[in-house]
PDB file of C-alpha atoms in Angstrom:
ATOM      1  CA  UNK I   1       0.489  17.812  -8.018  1.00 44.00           C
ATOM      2  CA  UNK I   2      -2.063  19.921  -6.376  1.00 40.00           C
ATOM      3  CA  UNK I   3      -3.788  20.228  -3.414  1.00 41.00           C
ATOM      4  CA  UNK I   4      -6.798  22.856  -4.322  1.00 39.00           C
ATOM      5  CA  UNK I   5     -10.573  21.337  -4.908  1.00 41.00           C
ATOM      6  CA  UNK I   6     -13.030  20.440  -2.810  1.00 46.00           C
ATOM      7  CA  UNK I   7     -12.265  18.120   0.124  1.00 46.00           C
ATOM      8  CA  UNK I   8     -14.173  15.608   2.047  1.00 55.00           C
ATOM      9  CA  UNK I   9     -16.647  17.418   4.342  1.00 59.00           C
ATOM     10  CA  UNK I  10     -15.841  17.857   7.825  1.00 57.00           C
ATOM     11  CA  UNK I  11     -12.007  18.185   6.824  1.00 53.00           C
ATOM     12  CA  UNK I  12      -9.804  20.638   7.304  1.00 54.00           C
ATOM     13  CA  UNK I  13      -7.152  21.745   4.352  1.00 48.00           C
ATOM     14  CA  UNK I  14      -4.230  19.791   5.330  1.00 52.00           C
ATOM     15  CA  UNK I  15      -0.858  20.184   4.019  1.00 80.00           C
ATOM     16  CA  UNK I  16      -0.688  17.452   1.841  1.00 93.00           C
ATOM     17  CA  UNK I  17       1.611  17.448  -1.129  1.00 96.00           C
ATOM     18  CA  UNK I  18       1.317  14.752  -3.576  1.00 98.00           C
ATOM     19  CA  UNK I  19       3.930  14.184  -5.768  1.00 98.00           C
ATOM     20  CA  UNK I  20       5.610  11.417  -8.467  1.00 98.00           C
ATOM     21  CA  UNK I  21       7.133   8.477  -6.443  1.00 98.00           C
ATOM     22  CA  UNK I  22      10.459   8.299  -6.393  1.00 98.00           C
ATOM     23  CA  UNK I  23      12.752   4.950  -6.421  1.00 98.00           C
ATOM     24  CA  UNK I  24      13.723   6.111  -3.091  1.00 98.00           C
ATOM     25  CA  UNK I  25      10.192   5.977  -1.903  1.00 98.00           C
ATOM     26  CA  UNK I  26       9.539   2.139  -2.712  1.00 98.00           C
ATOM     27  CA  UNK I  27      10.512   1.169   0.960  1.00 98.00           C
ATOM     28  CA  UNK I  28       8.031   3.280   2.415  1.00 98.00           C
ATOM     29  CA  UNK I  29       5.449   2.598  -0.184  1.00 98.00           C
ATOM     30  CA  UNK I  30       6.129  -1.329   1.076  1.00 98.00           C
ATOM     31  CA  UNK I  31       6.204  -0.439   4.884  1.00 98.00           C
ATOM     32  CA  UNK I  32       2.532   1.505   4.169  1.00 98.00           C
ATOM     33  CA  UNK I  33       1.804  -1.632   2.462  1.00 98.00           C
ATOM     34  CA  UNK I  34       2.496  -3.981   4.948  1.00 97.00           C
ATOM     35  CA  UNK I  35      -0.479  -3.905   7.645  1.00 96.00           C
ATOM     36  CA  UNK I  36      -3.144  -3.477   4.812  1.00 95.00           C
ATOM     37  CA  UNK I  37      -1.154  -6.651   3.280  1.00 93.00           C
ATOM     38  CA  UNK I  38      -1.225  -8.703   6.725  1.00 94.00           C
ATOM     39  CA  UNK I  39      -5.304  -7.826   7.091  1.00 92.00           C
ATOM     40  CA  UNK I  40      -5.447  -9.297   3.618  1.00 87.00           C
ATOM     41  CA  UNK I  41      -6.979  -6.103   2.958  1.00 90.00           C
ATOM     42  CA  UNK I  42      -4.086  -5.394   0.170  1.00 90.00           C
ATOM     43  CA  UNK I  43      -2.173  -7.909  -1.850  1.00 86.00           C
ATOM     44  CA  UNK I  44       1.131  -8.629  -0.201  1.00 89.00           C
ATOM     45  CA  UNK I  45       4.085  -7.615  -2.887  1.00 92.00           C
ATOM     46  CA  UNK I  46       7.838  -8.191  -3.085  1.00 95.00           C
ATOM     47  CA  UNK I  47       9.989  -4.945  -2.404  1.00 97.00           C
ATOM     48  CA  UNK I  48      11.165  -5.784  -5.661  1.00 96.00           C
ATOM     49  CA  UNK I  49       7.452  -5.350  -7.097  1.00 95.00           C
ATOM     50  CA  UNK I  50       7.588  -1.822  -5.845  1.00 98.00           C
ATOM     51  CA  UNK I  51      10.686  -0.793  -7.616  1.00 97.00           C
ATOM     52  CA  UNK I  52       9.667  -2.426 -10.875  1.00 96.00           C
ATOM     53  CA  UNK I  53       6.072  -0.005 -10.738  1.00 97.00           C
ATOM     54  CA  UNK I  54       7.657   2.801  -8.790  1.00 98.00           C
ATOM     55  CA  UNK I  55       6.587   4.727 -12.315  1.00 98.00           C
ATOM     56  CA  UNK I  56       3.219   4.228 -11.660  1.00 98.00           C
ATOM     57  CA  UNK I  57       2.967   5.327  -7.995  1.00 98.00           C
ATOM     58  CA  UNK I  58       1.589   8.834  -6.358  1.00 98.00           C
ATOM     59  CA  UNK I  59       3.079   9.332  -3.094  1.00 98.00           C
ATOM     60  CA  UNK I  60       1.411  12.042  -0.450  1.00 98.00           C
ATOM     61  CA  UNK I  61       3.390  13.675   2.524  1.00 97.00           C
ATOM     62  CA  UNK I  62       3.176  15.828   5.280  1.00 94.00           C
ATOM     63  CA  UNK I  63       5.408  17.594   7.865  1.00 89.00           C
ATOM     64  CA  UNK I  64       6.275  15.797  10.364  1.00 83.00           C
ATOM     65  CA  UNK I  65       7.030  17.239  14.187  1.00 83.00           C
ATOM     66  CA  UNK I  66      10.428  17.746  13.170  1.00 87.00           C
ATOM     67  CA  UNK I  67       9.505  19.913   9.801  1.00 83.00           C
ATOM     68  CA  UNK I  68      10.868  17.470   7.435  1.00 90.00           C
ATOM     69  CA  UNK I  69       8.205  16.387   5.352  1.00 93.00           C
ATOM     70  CA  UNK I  70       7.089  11.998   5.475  1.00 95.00           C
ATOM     71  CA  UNK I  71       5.301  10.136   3.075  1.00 97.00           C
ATOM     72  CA  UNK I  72       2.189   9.165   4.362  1.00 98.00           C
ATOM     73  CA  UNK I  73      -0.036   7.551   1.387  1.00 98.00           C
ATOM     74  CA  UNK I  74       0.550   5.867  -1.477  1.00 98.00           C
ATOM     75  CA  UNK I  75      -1.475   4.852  -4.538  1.00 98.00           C
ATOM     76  CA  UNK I  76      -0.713   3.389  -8.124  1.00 98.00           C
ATOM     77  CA  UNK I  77      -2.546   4.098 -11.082  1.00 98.00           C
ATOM     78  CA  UNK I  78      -1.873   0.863 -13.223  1.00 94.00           C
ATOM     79  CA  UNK I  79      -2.734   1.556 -17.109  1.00 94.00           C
ATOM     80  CA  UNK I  80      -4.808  -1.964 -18.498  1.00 88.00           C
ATOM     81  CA  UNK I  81      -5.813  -1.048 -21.646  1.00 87.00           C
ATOM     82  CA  UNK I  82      -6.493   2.744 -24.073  1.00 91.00           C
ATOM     83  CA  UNK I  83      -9.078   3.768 -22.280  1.00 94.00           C
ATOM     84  CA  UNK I  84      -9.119   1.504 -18.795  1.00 91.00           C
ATOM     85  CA  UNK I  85      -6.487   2.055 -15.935  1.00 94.00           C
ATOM     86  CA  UNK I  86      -6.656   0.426 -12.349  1.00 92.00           C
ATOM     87  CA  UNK I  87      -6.453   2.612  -8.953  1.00 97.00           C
ATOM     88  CA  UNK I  88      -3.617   0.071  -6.724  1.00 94.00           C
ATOM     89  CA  UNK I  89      -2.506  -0.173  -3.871  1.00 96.00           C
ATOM     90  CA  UNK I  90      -4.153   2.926  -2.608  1.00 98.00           C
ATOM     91  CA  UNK I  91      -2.413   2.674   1.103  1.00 98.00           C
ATOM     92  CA  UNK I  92      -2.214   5.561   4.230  1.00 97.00           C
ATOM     93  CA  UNK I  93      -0.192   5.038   7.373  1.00 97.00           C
ATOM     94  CA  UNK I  94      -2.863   4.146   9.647  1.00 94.00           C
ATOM     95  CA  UNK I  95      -1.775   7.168  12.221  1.00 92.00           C
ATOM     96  CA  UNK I  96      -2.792   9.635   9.514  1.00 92.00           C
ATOM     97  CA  UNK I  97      -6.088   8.259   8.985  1.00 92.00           C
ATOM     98  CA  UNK I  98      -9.578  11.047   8.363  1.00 88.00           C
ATOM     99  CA  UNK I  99      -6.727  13.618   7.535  1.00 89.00           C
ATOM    100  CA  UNK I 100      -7.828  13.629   3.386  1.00 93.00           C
ATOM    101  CA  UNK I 101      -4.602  11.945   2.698  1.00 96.00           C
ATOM    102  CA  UNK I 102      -6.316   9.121   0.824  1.00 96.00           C
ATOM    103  CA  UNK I 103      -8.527  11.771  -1.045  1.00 96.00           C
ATOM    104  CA  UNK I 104      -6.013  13.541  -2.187  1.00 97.00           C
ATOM    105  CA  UNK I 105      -4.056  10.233  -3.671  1.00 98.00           C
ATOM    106  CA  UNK I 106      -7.403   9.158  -5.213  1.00 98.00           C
ATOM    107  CA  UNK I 107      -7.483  12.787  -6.721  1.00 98.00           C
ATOM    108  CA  UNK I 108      -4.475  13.105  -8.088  1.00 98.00           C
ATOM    109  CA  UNK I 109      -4.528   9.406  -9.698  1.00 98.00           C
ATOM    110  CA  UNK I 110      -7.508   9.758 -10.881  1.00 98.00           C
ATOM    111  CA  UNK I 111      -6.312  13.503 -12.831  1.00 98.00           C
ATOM    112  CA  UNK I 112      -3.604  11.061 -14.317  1.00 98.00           C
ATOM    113  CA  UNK I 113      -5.992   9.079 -16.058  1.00 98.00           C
ATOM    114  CA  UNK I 114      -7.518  12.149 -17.266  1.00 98.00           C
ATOM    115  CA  UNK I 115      -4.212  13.499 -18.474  1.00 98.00           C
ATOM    116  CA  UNK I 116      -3.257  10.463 -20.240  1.00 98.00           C
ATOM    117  CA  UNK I 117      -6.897   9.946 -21.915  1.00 98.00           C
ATOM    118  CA  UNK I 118      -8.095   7.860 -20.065  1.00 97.00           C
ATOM    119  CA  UNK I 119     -12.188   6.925 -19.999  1.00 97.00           C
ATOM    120  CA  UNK I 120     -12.546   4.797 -16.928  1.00 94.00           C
ATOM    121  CA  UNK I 121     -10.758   3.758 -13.705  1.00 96.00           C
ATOM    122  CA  UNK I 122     -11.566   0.630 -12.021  1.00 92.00           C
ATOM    123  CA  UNK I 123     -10.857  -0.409  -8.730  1.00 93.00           C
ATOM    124  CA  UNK I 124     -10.960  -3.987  -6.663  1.00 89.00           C
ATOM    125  CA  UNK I 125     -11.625  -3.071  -3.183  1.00 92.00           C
ATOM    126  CA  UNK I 126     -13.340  -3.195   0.777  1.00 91.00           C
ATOM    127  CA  UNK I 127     -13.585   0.606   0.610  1.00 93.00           C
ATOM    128  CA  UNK I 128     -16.412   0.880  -1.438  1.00 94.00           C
ATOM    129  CA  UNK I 129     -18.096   4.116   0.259  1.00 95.00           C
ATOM    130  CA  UNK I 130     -15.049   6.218   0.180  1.00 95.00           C
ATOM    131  CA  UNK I 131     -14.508   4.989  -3.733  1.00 97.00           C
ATOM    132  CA  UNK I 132     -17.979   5.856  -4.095  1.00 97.00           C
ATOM    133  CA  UNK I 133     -17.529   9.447  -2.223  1.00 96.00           C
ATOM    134  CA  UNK I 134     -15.339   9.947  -4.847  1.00 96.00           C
ATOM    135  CA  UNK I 135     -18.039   8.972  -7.821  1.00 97.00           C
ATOM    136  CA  UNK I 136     -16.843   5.063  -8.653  1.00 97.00           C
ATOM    137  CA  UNK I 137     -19.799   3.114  -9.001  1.00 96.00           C
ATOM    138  CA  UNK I 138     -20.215  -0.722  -8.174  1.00 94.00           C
ATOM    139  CA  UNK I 139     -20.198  -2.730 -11.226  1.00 88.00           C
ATOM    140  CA  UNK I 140     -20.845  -6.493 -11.897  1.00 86.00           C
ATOM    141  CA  UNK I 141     -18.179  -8.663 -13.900  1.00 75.00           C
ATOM    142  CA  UNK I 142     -15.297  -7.004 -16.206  1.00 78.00           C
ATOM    143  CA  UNK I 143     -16.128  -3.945 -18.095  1.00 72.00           C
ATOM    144  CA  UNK I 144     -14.613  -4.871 -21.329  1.00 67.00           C
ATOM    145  CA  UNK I 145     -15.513  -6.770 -24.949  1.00 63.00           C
ATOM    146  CA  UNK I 146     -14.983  -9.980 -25.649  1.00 67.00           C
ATOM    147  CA  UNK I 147     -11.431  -8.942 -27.833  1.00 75.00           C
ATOM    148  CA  UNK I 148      -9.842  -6.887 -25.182  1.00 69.00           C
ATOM    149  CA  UNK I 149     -10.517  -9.473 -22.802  1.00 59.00           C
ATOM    150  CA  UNK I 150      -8.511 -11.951 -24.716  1.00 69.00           C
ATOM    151  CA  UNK I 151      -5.734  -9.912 -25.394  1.00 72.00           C
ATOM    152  CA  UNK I 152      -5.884  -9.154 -21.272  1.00 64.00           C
ATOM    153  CA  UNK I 153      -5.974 -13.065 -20.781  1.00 66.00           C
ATOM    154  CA  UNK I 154      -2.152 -13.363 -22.371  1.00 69.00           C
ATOM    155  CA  UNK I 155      -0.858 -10.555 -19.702  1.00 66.00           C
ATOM    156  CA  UNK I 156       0.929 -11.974 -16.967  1.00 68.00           C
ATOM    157  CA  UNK I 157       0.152  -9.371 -14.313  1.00 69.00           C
ATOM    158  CA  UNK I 158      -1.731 -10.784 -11.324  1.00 67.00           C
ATOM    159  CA  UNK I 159      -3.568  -7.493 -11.074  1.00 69.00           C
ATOM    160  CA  UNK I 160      -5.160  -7.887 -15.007  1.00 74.00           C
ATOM    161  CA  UNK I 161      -5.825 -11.326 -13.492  1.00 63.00           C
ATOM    162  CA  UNK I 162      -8.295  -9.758 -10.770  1.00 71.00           C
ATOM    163  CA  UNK I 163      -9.750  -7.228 -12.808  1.00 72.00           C
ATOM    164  CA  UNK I 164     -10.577 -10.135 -14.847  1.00 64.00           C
ATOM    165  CA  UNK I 165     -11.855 -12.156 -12.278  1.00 66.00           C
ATOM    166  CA  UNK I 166      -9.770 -15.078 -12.904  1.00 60.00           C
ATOM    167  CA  UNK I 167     -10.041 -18.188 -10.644  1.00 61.00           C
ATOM    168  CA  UNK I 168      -6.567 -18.753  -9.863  1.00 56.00           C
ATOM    169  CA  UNK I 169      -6.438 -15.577  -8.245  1.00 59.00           C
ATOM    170  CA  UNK I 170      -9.863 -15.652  -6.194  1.00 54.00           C
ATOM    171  CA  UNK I 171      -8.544 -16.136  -3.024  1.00 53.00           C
ATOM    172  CA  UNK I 172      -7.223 -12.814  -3.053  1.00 55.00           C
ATOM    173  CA  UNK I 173     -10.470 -11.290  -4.326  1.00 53.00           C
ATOM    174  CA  UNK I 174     -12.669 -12.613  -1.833  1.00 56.00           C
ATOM    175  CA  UNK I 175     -15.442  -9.981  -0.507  1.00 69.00           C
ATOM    176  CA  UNK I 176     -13.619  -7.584  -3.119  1.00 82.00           C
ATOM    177  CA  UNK I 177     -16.139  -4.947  -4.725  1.00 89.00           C
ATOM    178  CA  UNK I 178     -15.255  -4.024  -7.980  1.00 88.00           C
ATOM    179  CA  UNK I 179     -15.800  -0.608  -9.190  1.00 93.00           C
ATOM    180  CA  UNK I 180     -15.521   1.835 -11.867  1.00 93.00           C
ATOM    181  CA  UNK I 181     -15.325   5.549 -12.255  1.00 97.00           C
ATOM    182  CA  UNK I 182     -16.213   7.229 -15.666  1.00 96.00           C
ATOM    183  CA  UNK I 183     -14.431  10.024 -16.408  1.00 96.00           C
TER     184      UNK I 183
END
């Protein structure tokens, strides 16, 4: 993946790489996960969760002090429908924080959906001005018909369940924007 493009003003280039997640990444991506998950700011997952999606994860690192490189951000870009993908579980290590690492996830998921077709990416989240920074716009209820929404309805994926707005999973959606980039 690449690093070139604008970034975030007031940031310097850092030396992010963004890459495919490897199965040997799915510890880290649930250790990055964890404080977001105890804030209730992300949905607490299984390890087992993480191995099962590793596929759909984006993982960014940097060099660490010792010049091996550490994954530092993580995000998921969860495919819903043809033309509809979610952005999950977009997560940085809260010591790497203003350093464009979350940009550069949210870039490099959102060039996936481009790659695979993709017309819009929708996101459930607090972080509504750095979504919008990155031209996701705040949308009311679930941006599809009446027939994709009942085939959606059948899926057993607690995620499709939030994008849907479900009540059995409203607890975890509480104070939740939902959003939705065109591409």
């Amino acid at each position: 993946m690449s690093t070139s493009g604008a970034y975030p003003e007031g940031t310097e280039r850092p030396s992010v790489i963004v890459r495919p997640a490897l199965p040997s990444d799915a510890r880290r991506i649930y250790e990055l996960v964890a404080p977001y998950a105890e804030q209730r700011i992300l949905i607490a997952k299984e390890l087992i969760s993480y191995f099962e999606a590793i596929q759909e994860f984006l993982v960014a690192e940097l060099p660490g002090e010792d010049g091996t490189w550490q994954v530092v951000g993580c995000g998921a870009l969860h495919v819903m429908w043809d033309d509809i993908a979610e952005v999950r579980t977009l997560a940085v290590d809260p010591d790497h924080h203003r350093r464009g690492v979350g940009w550069h996830v949210l870039s490099a998921l959102i060039e996936r959906a481009r790659v695979l077709g993709l017309k819009r990416v929708f996101c459930l989240t607090f972080e509504v001005e750095f979504f919008q920074r990155m031209g996701f716009e705040v949308i009311e209820g679930t941006p599809v018909g009446t027939d994709v929404y009942a085939q959606m309805l059948r899926s057993h994926d607690d995620g499709i369940a939030e994008f849907l707005d479900l009540a059995r999973v409203k607890p975890n959606t509480l104070g939740n924007s939902r959003l939705l980039l065109e591409l």
